[in-house]
Structures are given as C-alpha cells and as structure tokens.
PDB file of C-alpha atoms in Angstrom:
ATOM      1  CA  MET A1104      20.856   3.041  -7.095  1.00 46.00           C
ATOM      2  CA  SER A1105      18.134   1.990  -9.500  1.00 55.00           C
ATOM      3  CA  ASP A1106      14.411   2.124  -8.924  1.00 61.00           C
ATOM      4  CA  SER A1107      14.169  -1.677  -9.332  1.00 87.00           C
ATOM      5  CA  LEU A1108      11.959  -2.035  -6.252  1.00 96.00           C
ATOM      6  CA  LYS A1109       9.473   0.586  -7.426  1.00 96.00           C
ATOM      7  CA  ASN A1110       6.116  -0.894  -8.458  1.00 97.00           C
ATOM      8  CA  ARG A1111       6.869  -4.166  -6.628  1.00 97.00           C
ATOM      9  CA  PHE A1112       5.320  -5.892  -3.643  1.00 97.00           C
ATOM     10  CA  ILE A1113       7.493  -6.723  -0.664  1.00 96.00           C
ATOM     11  CA  TYR A1114       6.498  -9.134   2.096  1.00 94.00           C
ATOM     12  CA  PHE A1115       8.067  -9.081   5.572  1.00 90.00           C
ATOM     13  CA  CYS A1116       9.524 -12.461   6.562  1.00 82.00           C
ATOM     14  CA  SER A1117      12.085 -11.753   9.277  1.00 67.00           C
ATOM     15  CA  PRO A1118      12.794 -14.659  11.698  1.00 60.00           C
ATOM     16  CA  ASP A1119      11.301 -12.738  14.637  1.00 59.00           C
ATOM     17  CA  SER A1120       8.528 -11.223  12.562  1.00 54.00           C
ATOM     18  CA  GLU A1121       5.597 -12.205  14.810  1.00 62.00           C
ATOM     19  CA  GLU A1122       6.506  -9.442  17.291  1.00 68.00           C
ATOM     20  CA  ASP A1123       7.438  -6.908  14.622  1.00 81.00           C
ATOM     21  CA  TYR A1124       5.163  -4.069  13.443  1.00 86.00           C
ATOM     22  CA  PHE A1125       5.574  -5.368   9.901  1.00 89.00           C
ATOM     23  CA  ALA A1126       4.640  -9.005  10.676  1.00 86.00           C
ATOM     24  CA  ARG A1127       2.684 -10.445   7.729  1.00 88.00           C
ATOM     25  CA  THR A1128       2.547  -7.142   5.872  1.00 93.00           C
ATOM     26  CA  LEU A1129       2.358  -6.799   2.136  1.00 96.00           C
ATOM     27  CA  ILE A1130       3.715  -3.457   0.983  1.00 98.00           C
ATOM     28  CA  TYR A1131       3.456  -1.807  -2.404  1.00 98.00           C
ATOM     29  CA  VAL A1132       6.692   0.104  -3.096  1.00 98.00           C
ATOM     30  CA  CYS A1133       5.713   3.420  -4.689  1.00 98.00           C
ATOM     31  CA  GLU A1134       9.179   4.985  -4.810  1.00 97.00           C
ATOM     32  CA  ASN A1135      12.730   3.689  -4.572  1.00 96.00           C
ATOM     33  CA  ASN A1136      15.634   5.974  -5.440  1.00 95.00           C
ATOM     34  CA  ASN A1137      18.793   7.584  -4.033  1.00 94.00           C
ATOM     35  CA  ASP A1138      16.713   9.418  -1.422  1.00 95.00           C
ATOM     36  CA  GLY A1139      15.165   6.219  -0.024  1.00 96.00           C
ATOM     37  CA  SER A1140      12.005   4.166  -0.403  1.00 97.00           C
ATOM     38  CA  PHE A1141       8.296   4.847   0.157  1.00 97.00           C
ATOM     39  CA  GLY A1142       5.502   2.286   0.346  1.00 98.00           C
ATOM     40  CA  ILE A1143       1.938   1.589   1.415  1.00 98.00           C
ATOM     41  CA  ILE A1144       0.890  -1.450   3.493  1.00 98.00           C
ATOM     42  CA  LEU A1145      -1.921  -3.043   1.501  1.00 97.00           C
ATOM     43  CA  ASN A1146      -3.326  -5.659   3.834  1.00 95.00           C
ATOM     44  CA  ARG A1147      -4.239  -3.709   6.976  1.00 94.00           C
ATOM     45  CA  SER A1148      -7.738  -2.519   6.271  1.00 90.00           C
ATOM     46  CA  VAL A1149      -9.379  -0.427   8.935  1.00 87.00           C
ATOM     47  CA  GLU A1150     -12.877   0.790   9.685  1.00 80.00           C
ATOM     48  CA  ILE A1151     -12.654   4.556   9.901  1.00 74.00           C
ATOM     49  CA  ARG A1152     -15.615   6.860   9.825  1.00 64.00           C
ATOM     50  CA  LEU A1153     -14.600   9.307   7.142  1.00 60.00           C
ATOM     51  CA  LYS A1154     -17.188  11.740   8.496  1.00 59.00           C
ATOM     52  CA  ASP A1155     -14.832  12.179  11.435  1.00 63.00           C
ATOM     53  CA  PHE A1156     -12.232  13.514   9.000  1.00 62.00           C
ATOM     54  CA  PHE A1157     -14.279  14.935   6.123  1.00 63.00           C
ATOM     55  CA  SER A1158     -17.678  16.432   6.820  1.00 61.00           C
ATOM     56  CA  SER A1159     -18.721  15.971   3.176  1.00 58.00           C
ATOM     57  CA  ALA A1160     -18.671  12.152   3.384  1.00 58.00           C
ATOM     58  CA  SER A1161     -22.212  10.870   2.812  1.00 61.00           C
ATOM     59  CA  GLU A1162     -23.394   7.642   4.471  1.00 64.00           C
ATOM     60  CA  GLU A1163     -23.565   5.911   1.068  1.00 62.00           C
ATOM     61  CA  ILE A1164     -20.030   6.876   0.065  1.00 60.00           C
ATOM     62  CA  GLU A1165     -18.706   6.131   3.539  1.00 60.00           C
ATOM     63  CA  ALA A1166     -20.089   2.586   3.350  1.00 59.00           C
ATOM     64  CA  LYS A1167     -18.533   2.143  -0.094  1.00 59.00           C
ATOM     65  CA  LEU A1168     -15.142   3.351   1.113  1.00 66.00           C
ATOM     66  CA  ASN A1169     -15.039   1.296   4.298  1.00 62.00           C
ATOM     67  CA  LYS A1170     -15.361  -1.961   2.373  1.00 63.00           C
ATOM     68  CA  GLU A1171     -11.656  -2.679   1.808  1.00 79.00           C
ATOM     69  CA  LYS A1172     -10.869   0.798   0.504  1.00 88.00           C
ATOM     70  CA  ILE A1173      -9.130   2.220   3.598  1.00 90.00           C
ATOM     71  CA  VAL A1174      -5.856   0.914   5.026  1.00 94.00           C
ATOM     72  CA  ILE A1175      -3.300   1.783   7.658  1.00 94.00           C
ATOM     73  CA  GLY A1176      -0.464   2.300   5.192  1.00 96.00           C
ATOM     74  CA  GLY A1177       2.337   2.453   7.723  1.00 96.00           C
ATOM     75  CA  PRO A1178       3.725   4.106  10.821  1.00 96.00           C
ATOM     76  CA  VAL A1179       5.073   7.230   9.089  1.00 97.00           C
ATOM     77  CA  GLU A1180       2.718  10.244   9.104  1.00 96.00           C
ATOM     78  CA  PRO A1181      -0.275   8.144  10.257  1.00 93.00           C
ATOM     79  CA  MET A1182      -2.715  11.066  10.103  1.00 90.00           C
ATOM     80  CA  THR A1183      -1.804  12.003   6.519  1.00 92.00           C
ATOM     81  CA  VAL A1184      -4.171  10.673   3.861  1.00 92.00           C
ATOM     82  CA  TYR A1185      -2.556   9.177   0.765  1.00 95.00           C
ATOM     83  CA  VAL A1186      -4.510   7.810  -2.170  1.00 96.00           C
ATOM     84  CA  LEU A1187      -3.220   5.128  -4.529  1.00 97.00           C
ATOM     85  CA  HIS A1188      -5.299   5.401  -7.693  1.00 97.00           C
ATOM     86  CA  ASN A1189      -5.363   4.797 -11.408  1.00 95.00           C
ATOM     87  CA  LYS A1190      -3.910   7.782 -13.228  1.00 94.00           C
ATOM     88  CA  ASP A1191      -6.342  10.638 -13.643  1.00 92.00           C
ATOM     89  CA  SER A1192      -5.182  13.984 -15.070  1.00 91.00           C
ATOM     90  CA  ARG A1193      -7.717  15.850 -12.925  1.00 92.00           C
ATOM     91  CA  PHE A1194      -5.556  15.325  -9.830  1.00 92.00           C
ATOM     92  CA  ASP A1195      -2.008  16.287  -8.843  1.00 91.00           C
ATOM     93  CA  GLU A1196       0.371  13.368  -8.343  1.00 93.00           C
ATOM     94  CA  LEU A1197       2.734  13.098  -5.422  1.00 93.00           C
ATOM     95  CA  ILE A1198       4.382  10.075  -7.068  1.00 95.00           C
ATOM     96  CA  SER A1199       3.897   8.535 -10.507  1.00 95.00           C
ATOM     97  CA  VAL A1200       4.401   4.859  -9.685  1.00 96.00           C
ATOM     98  CA  ASN A1201       3.999   3.545 -13.243  1.00 96.00           C
ATOM     99  CA  ASN A1202       2.017   4.312 -16.411  1.00 95.00           C
ATOM    100  CA  HIS A1203      -1.239   3.301 -14.712  1.00 96.00           C
ATOM    101  CA  ILE A1204      -0.921   4.066 -10.972  1.00 97.00           C
ATOM    102  CA  SER A1205      -0.315   7.294  -9.061  1.00 97.00           C
ATOM    103  CA  LEU A1206      -0.052   8.257  -5.418  1.00 97.00           C
ATOM    104  CA  SER A1207      -1.606  11.524  -4.342  1.00 96.00           C
ATOM    105  CA  THR A1208      -2.416  13.682  -1.360  1.00 94.00           C
ATOM    106  CA  ASP A1209      -4.502  16.055  -3.504  1.00 91.00           C
ATOM    107  CA  LEU A1210      -7.506  17.296  -1.483  1.00 87.00           C
ATOM    108  CA  ASN A1211      -9.512  17.611  -4.713  1.00 89.00           C
ATOM    109  CA  LEU A1212      -9.005  13.878  -5.280  1.00 91.00           C
ATOM    110  CA  ILE A1213     -10.261  13.087  -1.786  1.00 86.00           C
ATOM    111  CA  ARG A1214     -13.275  15.375  -2.284  1.00 84.00           C
ATOM    112  CA  SER A1215     -14.017  13.708  -5.625  1.00 88.00           C
ATOM    113  CA  ILE A1216     -13.924  10.258  -4.026  1.00 85.00           C
ATOM    114  CA  LEU A1217     -16.298  11.459  -1.304  1.00 81.00           C
ATOM    115  CA  GLU A1218     -18.616  12.836  -4.001  1.00 81.00           C
ATOM    116  CA  ASP A1219     -18.423   9.521  -5.904  1.00 82.00           C
ATOM    117  CA  ASP A1220     -16.619  11.220  -8.798  1.00 88.00           C
ATOM    118  CA  GLY A1221     -13.106   9.938  -8.154  1.00 89.00           C
ATOM    119  CA  PRO A1222     -10.953   7.518 -10.118  1.00 93.00           C
ATOM    120  CA  GLU A1223     -12.379   4.070 -10.856  1.00 91.00           C
ATOM    121  CA  ASN A1224      -9.668   2.343  -8.805  1.00 94.00           C
ATOM    122  CA  PHE A1225      -8.380   3.766  -5.536  1.00 95.00           C
ATOM    123  CA  LEU A1226      -7.136   2.824  -2.088  1.00 95.00           C
ATOM    124  CA  VAL A1227      -7.101   5.371   0.753  1.00 93.00           C
ATOM    125  CA  SER A1228      -4.153   5.066   3.145  1.00 95.00           C
ATOM    126  CA  PHE A1229      -3.535   6.656   6.506  1.00 93.00           C
ATOM    127  CA  GLY A1230       0.253   6.886   6.744  1.00 96.00           C
ATOM    128  CA  HIS A1231       2.999   5.155   4.800  1.00 98.00           C
ATOM    129  CA  THR A1232       6.207   3.173   5.201  1.00 98.00           C
ATOM    130  CA  GLY A1233       9.593   4.727   4.593  1.00 97.00           C
ATOM    131  CA  TRP A1234      13.268   3.807   4.486  1.00 97.00           C
ATOM    132  CA  SER A1235      16.361   5.988   4.223  1.00 97.00           C
ATOM    133  CA  SER A1236      18.711   5.663   1.262  1.00 96.00           C
ATOM    134  CA  GLY A1237      19.856   2.053   0.895  1.00 95.00           C
ATOM    135  CA  GLN A1238      18.065   0.883   4.068  1.00 96.00           C
ATOM    136  CA  LEU A1239      15.427  -1.252   2.334  1.00 96.00           C
ATOM    137  CA  GLU A1240      18.049  -2.876   0.104  1.00 95.00           C
ATOM    138  CA  LYS A1241      20.118  -3.799   3.185  1.00 95.00           C
ATOM    139  CA  GLU A1242      17.031  -5.285   4.860  1.00 92.00           C
ATOM    140  CA  ILE A1243      16.296  -7.319   1.727  1.00 92.00           C
ATOM    141  CA  LEU A1244      19.890  -8.608   1.599  1.00 91.00           C
ATOM    142  CA  SER A1245      19.629  -9.637   5.270  1.00 88.00           C
ATOM    143  CA  GLY A1246      16.543 -11.741   4.438  1.00 86.00           C
ATOM    144  CA  SER A1247      13.859  -9.578   6.026  1.00 88.00           C
ATOM    145  CA  TRP A1248      11.791  -9.003   2.870  1.00 92.00           C
ATOM    146  CA  LEU A1249      10.685 -11.032  -0.140  1.00 92.00           C
ATOM    147  CA  ILE A1250      10.164  -9.223  -3.441  1.00 94.00           C
ATOM    148  CA  THR A1251       7.302 -10.199  -5.751  1.00 95.00           C
ATOM    149  CA  PRO A1252       5.704  -8.704  -8.835  1.00 95.00           C
ATOM    150  CA  SER A1253       2.852  -6.294  -8.165  1.00 97.00           C
ATOM    151  CA  ASP A1254      -0.658  -6.584  -9.527  1.00 97.00           C
ATOM    152  CA  LYS A1255      -3.234  -3.829  -9.969  1.00 96.00           C
ATOM    153  CA  ASP A1256      -6.130  -6.196  -9.170  1.00 96.00           C
ATOM    154  CA  ILE A1257      -4.533  -7.180  -5.849  1.00 97.00           C
ATOM    155  CA  ILE A1258      -3.977  -3.523  -4.937  1.00 97.00           C
ATOM    156  CA  PHE A1259      -7.453  -2.244  -5.761  1.00 95.00           C
ATOM    157  CA  ASN A1260      -9.922  -5.131  -5.905  1.00 94.00           C
ATOM    158  CA  THR A1261      -8.792  -7.854  -3.500  1.00 95.00           C
ATOM    159  CA  PRO A1262      -9.984  -7.904   0.141  1.00 93.00           C
ATOM    160  CA  ALA A1263      -7.124  -7.305   2.603  1.00 92.00           C
ATOM    161  CA  VAL A1264      -7.351 -10.812   4.097  1.00 92.00           C
ATOM    162  CA  GLU A1265      -6.831 -12.340   0.634  1.00 95.00           C
ATOM    163  CA  LYS A1266      -3.985 -10.140  -0.631  1.00 95.00           C
ATOM    164  CA  ILE A1267      -1.145 -12.354   0.664  1.00 93.00           C
ATOM    165  CA  ASN A1268      -2.767 -15.502  -0.750  1.00 93.00           C
ATOM    166  CA  LYS A1269      -3.277 -13.899  -4.180  1.00 95.00           C
ATOM    167  CA  THR A1270       0.278 -12.546  -4.141  1.00 94.00           C
ATOM    168  CA  SER A1271       1.529 -16.045  -3.285  1.00 92.00           C
ATOM    169  CA  LYS A1272      -0.214 -17.394  -6.391  1.00 91.00           C
ATOM    170  CA  LEU A1273       1.299 -14.605  -8.468  1.00 89.00           C
ATOM    171  CA  ALA A1274       4.787 -15.337  -7.070  1.00 86.00           C
ATOM    172  CA  GLY A1275       4.433 -19.102  -7.463  1.00 86.00           C
ATOM    173  CA  PHE A1276       5.037 -19.979  -3.797  1.00 83.00           C
ATOM    174  CA  ASP A1277       3.269 -19.512  -0.468  1.00 80.00           C
ATOM    175  CA  LEU A1278       4.690 -16.383   1.171  1.00 85.00           C
ATOM    176  CA  LEU A1279       3.462 -17.546   4.579  1.00 81.00           C
ATOM    177  CA  THR A1280       5.673 -20.655   4.526  1.00 79.00           C
ATOM    178  CA  VAL A1281       8.973 -18.978   3.647  1.00 73.00           C
ATOM    179  CA  SER A1282      11.645 -19.263   6.333  1.00 61.00           C
ATOM    180  CA  THR A1283      14.619 -16.951   6.559  1.00 55.00           C
ATOM    181  CA  ASN A1284      16.522 -19.664   8.437  1.00 54.00           C
ATOM    182  CA  TYR A1285      17.472 -21.470   5.227  1.00 49.00           C
ATOM    183  CA  GLY A1286      21.027 -22.822   5.284  1.00 45.00           C
ATOM    184  CA  ASN A1287      21.273 -22.582   9.070  1.00 46.00           C
ATOM    185  CA  SER A1288      21.427 -25.601  11.338  1.00 40.00           C
TER     186      SER A1288
END
C-alpha cells in the first residue's frame, strides 16, 4: 500500500451522510500506510476554554486560539490534544506529514503556543480520525469519500465555515453538490 492519500483532503459524501458523524467533514490525511490511516477533521471548530485544560493559558492567548484555531479532529481519543503545525525543529513530531507540516502531541509545543512562542501556523485538535489497514481505501472505492489536493492556507488560515468552499475551488467542483448515486436509476 502506498501513502498516496497522505497530505490530501478527503470529503465525506456518502448517500446517507446527513445522519453520519462525518457528514460534511473535510479531513486532512496525516498518515496512510500499511498500518492504516490517520486524519484531522478541519472544519469543526469549537469554543474551548484552554484555561480549563492548561492553567498557563492567558486571556489574550486564549482569545487568539479560540478564533478558528481549535477543532474537534475526530472521534478517536477526543481528549488528546494534537497540533498540526509548520515544521519547527524545537518540537518533537508524532508524524511528518510533508516537508512543511508536522503533527505533534509535544507538551512543549502546546506550552509554547500558550506563551505565544509557538510555530507561525498551527491548528489545535481534540481527537483524530482513524482507519484500520485498507479501510479508508475500501470506503473511497465504495464512493463514501472524495479526494482533493490539500492546501496549507486552507488548513491554517481559513475559517472552518469556509474550508469546504475553498477546497471546492481548489478541486474545480463544488463538493457539496456531488452525489454518490451517479449511474443509478
């Protein structure tokens, strides 16, 4: 199995997607290999008081972080904090996604963000998405997911409510209008 899905966006478009947990989710695939796949939902921002989790969060930094910088990344390990960020040698990587983006759970990274000394670009995620070996590929073949190129600006600098629209422009078609019932009468 190749890592061809790594560093890509996937969008959930299953026929019954309105009732599904993943309805209208845009996921950044951070890892895809023989062990399975790992991703972060990008468009579910959430207002969380970081002071409830980290006593060192100042009001100023907390306000900065809550403006589109914190997401519910998925249903797996929802109380674990992951940080997507531009590469920074000061912090340990959990996953090197590409030459410019890393995923980390490094507490020093989180402290640095709270002290306003973190990487320039970051997105804090509570939880992640995960698939066993070959599971995501099977779901894609069944028509549940669309694959699009990823974009650093969409990940780090686009408000959650605009991420699907911007990804649609990048892909060249409106993700929200895609039907998985093509070819069926």
